[in-house]
PDB file of C-alpha atoms in Angstrom:
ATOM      1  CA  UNK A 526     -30.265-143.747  83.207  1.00 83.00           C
ATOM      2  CA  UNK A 527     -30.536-140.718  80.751  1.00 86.00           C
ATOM      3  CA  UNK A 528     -29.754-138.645  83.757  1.00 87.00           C
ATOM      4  CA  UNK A 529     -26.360-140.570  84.355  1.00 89.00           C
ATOM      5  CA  UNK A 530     -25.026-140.614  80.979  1.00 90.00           C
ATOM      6  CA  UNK A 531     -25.341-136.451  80.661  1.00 88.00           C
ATOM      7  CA  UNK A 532     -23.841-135.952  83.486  1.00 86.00           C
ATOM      8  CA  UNK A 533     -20.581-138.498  83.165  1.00 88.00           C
ATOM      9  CA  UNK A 534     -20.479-138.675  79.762  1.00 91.00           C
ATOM     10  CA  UNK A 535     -21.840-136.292  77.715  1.00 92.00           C
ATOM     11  CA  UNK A 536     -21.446-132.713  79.467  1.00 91.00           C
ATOM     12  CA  UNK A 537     -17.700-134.419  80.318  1.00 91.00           C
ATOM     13  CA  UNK A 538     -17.113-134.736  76.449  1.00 93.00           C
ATOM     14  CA  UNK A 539     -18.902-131.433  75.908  1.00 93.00           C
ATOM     15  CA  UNK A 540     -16.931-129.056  78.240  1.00 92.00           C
ATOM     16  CA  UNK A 541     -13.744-128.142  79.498  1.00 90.00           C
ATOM     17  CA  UNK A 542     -13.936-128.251  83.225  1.00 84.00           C
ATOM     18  CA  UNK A 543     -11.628-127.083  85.415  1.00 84.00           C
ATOM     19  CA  UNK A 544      -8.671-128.491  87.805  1.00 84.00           C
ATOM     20  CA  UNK A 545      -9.256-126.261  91.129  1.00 86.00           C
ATOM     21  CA  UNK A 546     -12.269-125.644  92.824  1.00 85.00           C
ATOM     22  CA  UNK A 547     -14.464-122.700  92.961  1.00 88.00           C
ATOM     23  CA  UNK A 548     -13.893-120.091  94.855  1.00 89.00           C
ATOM     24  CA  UNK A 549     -16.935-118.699  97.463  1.00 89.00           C
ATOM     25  CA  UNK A 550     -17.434-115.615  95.234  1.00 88.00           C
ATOM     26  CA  UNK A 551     -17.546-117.215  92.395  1.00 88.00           C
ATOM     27  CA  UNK A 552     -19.958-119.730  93.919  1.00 90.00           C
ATOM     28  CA  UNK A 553     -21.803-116.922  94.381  1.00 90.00           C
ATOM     29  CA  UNK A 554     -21.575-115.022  91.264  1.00 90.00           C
ATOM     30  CA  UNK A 555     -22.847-118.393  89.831  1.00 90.00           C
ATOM     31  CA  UNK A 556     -25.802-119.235  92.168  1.00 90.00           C
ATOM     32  CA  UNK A 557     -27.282-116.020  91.910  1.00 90.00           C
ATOM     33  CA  UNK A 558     -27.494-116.053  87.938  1.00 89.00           C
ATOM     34  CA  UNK A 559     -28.577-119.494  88.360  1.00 88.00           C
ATOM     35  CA  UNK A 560     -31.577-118.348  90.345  1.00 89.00           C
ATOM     36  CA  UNK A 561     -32.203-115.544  88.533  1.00 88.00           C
ATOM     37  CA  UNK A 562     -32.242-117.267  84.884  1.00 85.00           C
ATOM     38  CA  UNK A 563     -30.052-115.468  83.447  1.00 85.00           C
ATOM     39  CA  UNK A 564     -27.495-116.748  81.128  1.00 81.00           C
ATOM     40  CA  UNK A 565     -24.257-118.036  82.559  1.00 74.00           C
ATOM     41  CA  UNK A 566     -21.826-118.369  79.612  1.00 72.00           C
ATOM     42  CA  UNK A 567     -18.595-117.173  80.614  1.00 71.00           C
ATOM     43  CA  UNK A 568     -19.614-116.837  83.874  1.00 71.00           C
ATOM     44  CA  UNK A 569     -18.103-119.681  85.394  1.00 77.00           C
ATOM     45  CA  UNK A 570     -14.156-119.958  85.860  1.00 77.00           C
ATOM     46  CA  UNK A 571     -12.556-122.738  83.871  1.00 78.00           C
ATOM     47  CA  UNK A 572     -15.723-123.705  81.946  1.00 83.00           C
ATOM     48  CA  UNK A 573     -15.319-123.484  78.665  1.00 88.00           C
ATOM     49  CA  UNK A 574     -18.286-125.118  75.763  1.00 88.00           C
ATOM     50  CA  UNK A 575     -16.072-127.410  73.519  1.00 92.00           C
ATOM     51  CA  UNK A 576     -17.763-126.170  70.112  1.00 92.00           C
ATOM     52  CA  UNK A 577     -16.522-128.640  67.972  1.00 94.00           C
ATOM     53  CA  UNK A 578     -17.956-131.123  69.869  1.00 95.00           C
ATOM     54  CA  UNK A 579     -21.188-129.944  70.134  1.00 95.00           C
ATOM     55  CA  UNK A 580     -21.701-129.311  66.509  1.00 95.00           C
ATOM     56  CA  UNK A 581     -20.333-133.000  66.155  1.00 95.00           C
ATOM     57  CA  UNK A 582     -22.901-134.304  68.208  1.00 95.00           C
ATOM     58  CA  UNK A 583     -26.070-132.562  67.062  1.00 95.00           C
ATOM     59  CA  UNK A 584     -24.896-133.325  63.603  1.00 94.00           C
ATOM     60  CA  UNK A 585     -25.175-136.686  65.051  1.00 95.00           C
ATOM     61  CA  UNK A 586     -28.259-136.664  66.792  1.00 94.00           C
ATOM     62  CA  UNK A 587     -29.653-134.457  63.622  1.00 93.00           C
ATOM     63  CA  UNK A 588     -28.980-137.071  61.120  1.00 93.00           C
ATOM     64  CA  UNK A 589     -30.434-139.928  63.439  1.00 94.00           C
ATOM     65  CA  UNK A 590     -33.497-138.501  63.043  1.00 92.00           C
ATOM     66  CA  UNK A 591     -33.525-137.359  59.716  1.00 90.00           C
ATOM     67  CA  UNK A 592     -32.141-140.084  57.417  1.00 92.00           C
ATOM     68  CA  UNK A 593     -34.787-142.498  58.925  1.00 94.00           C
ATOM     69  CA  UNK A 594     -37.588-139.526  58.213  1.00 90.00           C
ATOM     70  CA  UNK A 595     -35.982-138.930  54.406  1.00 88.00           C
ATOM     71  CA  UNK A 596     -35.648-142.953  53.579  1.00 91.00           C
ATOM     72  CA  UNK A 597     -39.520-142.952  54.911  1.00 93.00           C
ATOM     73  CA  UNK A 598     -40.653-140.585  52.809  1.00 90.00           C
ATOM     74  CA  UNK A 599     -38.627-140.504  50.074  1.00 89.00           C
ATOM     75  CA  UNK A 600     -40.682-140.748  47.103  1.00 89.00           C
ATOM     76  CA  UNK A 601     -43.115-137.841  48.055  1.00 88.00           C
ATOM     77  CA  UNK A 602     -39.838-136.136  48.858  1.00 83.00           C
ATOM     78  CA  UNK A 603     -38.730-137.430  45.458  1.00 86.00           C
ATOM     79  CA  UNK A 604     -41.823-136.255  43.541  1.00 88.00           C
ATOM     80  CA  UNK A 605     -41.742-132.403  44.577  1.00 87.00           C
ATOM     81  CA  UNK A 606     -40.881-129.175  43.083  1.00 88.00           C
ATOM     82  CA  UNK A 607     -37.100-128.046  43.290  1.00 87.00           C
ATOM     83  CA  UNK A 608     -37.957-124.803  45.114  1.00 91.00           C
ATOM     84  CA  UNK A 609     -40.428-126.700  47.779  1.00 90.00           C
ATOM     85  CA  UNK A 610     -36.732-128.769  48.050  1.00 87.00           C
ATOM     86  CA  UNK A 611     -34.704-126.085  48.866  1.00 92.00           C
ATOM     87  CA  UNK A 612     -36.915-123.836  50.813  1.00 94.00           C
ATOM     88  CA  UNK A 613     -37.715-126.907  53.021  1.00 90.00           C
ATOM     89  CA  UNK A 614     -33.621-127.225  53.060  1.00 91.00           C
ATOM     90  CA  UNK A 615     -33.684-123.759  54.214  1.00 95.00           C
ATOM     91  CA  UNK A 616     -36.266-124.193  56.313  1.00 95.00           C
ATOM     92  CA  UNK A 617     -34.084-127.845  57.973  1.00 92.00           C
ATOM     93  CA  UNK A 618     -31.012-125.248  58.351  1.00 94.00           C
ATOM     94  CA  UNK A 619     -32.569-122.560  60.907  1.00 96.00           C
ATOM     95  CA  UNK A 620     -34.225-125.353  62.485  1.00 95.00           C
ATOM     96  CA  UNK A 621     -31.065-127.354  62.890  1.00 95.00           C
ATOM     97  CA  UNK A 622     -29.538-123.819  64.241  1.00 95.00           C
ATOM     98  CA  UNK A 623     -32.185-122.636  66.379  1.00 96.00           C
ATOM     99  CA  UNK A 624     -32.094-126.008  68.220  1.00 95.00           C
ATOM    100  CA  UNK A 625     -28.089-125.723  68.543  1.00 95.00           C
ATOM    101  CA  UNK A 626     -28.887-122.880  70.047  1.00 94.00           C
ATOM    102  CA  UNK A 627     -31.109-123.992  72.310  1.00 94.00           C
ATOM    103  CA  UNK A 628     -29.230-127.149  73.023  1.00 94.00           C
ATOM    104  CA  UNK A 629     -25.945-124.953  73.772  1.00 93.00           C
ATOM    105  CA  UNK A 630     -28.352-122.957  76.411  1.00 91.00           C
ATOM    106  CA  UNK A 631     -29.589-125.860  78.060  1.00 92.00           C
ATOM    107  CA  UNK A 632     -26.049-127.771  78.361  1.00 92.00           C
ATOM    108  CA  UNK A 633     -24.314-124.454  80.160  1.00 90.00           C
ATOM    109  CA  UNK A 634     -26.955-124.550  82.215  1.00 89.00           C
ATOM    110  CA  UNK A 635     -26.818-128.254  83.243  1.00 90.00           C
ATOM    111  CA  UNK A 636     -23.192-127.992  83.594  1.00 90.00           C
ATOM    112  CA  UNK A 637     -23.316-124.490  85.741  1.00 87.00           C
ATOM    113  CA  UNK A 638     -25.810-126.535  88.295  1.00 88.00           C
ATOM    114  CA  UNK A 639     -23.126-129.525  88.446  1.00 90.00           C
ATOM    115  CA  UNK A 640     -20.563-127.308  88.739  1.00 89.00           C
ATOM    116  CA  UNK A 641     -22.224-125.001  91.597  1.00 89.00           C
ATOM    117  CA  UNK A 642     -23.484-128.579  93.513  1.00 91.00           C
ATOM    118  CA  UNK A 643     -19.365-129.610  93.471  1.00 91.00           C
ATOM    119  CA  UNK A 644     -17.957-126.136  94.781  1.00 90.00           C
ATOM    120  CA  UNK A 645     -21.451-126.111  97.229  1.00 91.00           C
ATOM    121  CA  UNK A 646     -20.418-129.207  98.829  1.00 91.00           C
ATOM    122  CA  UNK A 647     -17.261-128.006  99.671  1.00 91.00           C
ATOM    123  CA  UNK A 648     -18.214-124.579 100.789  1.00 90.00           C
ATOM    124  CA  UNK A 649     -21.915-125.434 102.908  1.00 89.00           C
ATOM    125  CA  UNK A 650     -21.136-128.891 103.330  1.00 88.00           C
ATOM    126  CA  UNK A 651     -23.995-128.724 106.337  1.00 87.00           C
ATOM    127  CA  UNK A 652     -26.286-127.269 103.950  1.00 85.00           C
ATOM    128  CA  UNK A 653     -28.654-129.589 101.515  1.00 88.00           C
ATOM    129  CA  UNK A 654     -28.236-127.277  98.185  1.00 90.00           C
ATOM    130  CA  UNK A 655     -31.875-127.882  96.539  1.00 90.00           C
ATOM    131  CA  UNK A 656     -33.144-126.524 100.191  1.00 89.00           C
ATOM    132  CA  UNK A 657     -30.924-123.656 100.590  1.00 89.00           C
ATOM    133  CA  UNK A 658     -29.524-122.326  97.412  1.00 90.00           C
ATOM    134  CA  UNK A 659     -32.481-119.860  96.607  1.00 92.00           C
ATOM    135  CA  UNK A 660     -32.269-118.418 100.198  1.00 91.00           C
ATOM    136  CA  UNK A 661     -27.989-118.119  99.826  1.00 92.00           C
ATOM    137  CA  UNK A 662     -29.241-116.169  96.576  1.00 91.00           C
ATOM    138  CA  UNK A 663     -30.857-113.763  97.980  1.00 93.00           C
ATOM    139  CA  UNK A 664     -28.577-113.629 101.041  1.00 92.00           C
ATOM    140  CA  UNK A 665     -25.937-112.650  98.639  1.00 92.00           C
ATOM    141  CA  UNK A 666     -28.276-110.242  96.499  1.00 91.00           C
ATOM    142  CA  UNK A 667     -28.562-108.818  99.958  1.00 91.00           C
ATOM    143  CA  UNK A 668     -24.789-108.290 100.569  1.00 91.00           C
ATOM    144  CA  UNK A 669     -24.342-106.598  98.024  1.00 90.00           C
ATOM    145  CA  UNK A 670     -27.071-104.233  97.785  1.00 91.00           C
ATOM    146  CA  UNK A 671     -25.228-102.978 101.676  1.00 89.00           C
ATOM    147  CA  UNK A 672     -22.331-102.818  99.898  1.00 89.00           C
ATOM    148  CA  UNK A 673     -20.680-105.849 101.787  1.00 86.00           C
ATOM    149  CA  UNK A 674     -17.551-106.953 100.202  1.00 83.00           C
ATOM    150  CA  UNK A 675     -14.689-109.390  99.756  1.00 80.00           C
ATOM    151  CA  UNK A 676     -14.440-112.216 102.829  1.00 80.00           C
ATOM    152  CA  UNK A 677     -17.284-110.102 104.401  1.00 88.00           C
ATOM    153  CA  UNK A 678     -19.832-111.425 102.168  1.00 89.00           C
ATOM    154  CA  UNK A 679     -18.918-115.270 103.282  1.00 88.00           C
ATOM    155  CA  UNK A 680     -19.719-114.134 106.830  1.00 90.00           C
ATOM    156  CA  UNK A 681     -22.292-112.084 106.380  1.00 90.00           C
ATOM    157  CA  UNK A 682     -24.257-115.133 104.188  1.00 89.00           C
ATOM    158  CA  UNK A 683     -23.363-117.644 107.079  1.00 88.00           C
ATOM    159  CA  UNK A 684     -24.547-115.352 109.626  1.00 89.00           C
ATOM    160  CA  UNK A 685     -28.119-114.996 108.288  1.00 87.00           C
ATOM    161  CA  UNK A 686     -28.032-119.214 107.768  1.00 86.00           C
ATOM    162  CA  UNK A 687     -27.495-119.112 111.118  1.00 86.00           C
ATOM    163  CA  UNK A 688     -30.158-116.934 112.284  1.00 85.00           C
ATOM    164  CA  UNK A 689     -32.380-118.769 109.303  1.00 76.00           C
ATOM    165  CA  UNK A 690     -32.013-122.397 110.934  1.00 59.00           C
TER     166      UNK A 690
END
């Protein structure tokens, strides 16, 4: 249920996505930083993070767990020094930034795999992606590393499937 509504709502209302498919390189491109962790920002075409959006909803999500924490404990928070106040506001800030960050990090790479399991059903759509995607990876590391280029590389990847199967 959680699953669902990140995927069709709230990456939806989060990103930009965009109109045409991707293109076998790119595919690519994409699965291979996927695989490798490394960070995909930018790095797929027509995605773009909607950043007023995010900050709108971890604002959200911040303050639905804070106001119920502050109304809690309100009179200890009431009773303490000014500078214990506003180094613990401090303190709420970098925490409310490093988790942004974080947050911003995870939702790329949610919406890179959605977007890489759309484009791979259109180019392998004989190929189950959670069984071959590491294996295309390292096909295309592969092609690359000989130098293969342009269309070559989608026949050179389909051509060691083939002789994988």
């Amino acid at each position: 249920m959680i699953k669902k509504f990140i995927d069709e709502k709230l990456l939806p209302f989060l990103f930009m996505q965009p109109t045409h498919p991707m293109r076998f390189n790119e595919l690519m491109k994409a699965n291979k930083l996927l695989v490798d962790n490394m960070l995909l920002e930018g790095s797929i075409p027509g995605v773009k993070l909607r950043l007023g959006r995010v900050y709108l909803f971890m604002i959200f999500v911040w303050n639905l767990i804070l106001i119920p924490l502050a109304m809690i404990f309100h009179k200890i928070l009431a009773k303490i020094d000014c500078h214990i106040a506003i180094m613990m506001a401090v303190f709420f800030t970098l925490l409310f930034f490093g988790i942004l960050s974080i947050f911003k990090q995870w939702a790329m790479e949610r919406m890179a795999e959605k977007m890489i399991k759309k484009a791979w059903s259109i180019h392998f759509p004989y190929c189950d992606y959670e069984t071959f995607h590491e294996k295309v990876a390292k096909f295309y590391g592969d092609a690359l590393e000989k130098g293969v280029t342009g269309a070559n590389i989608e026949m050179y990847i389909m051509n060691a499937l083939s002789l994988e199967k």
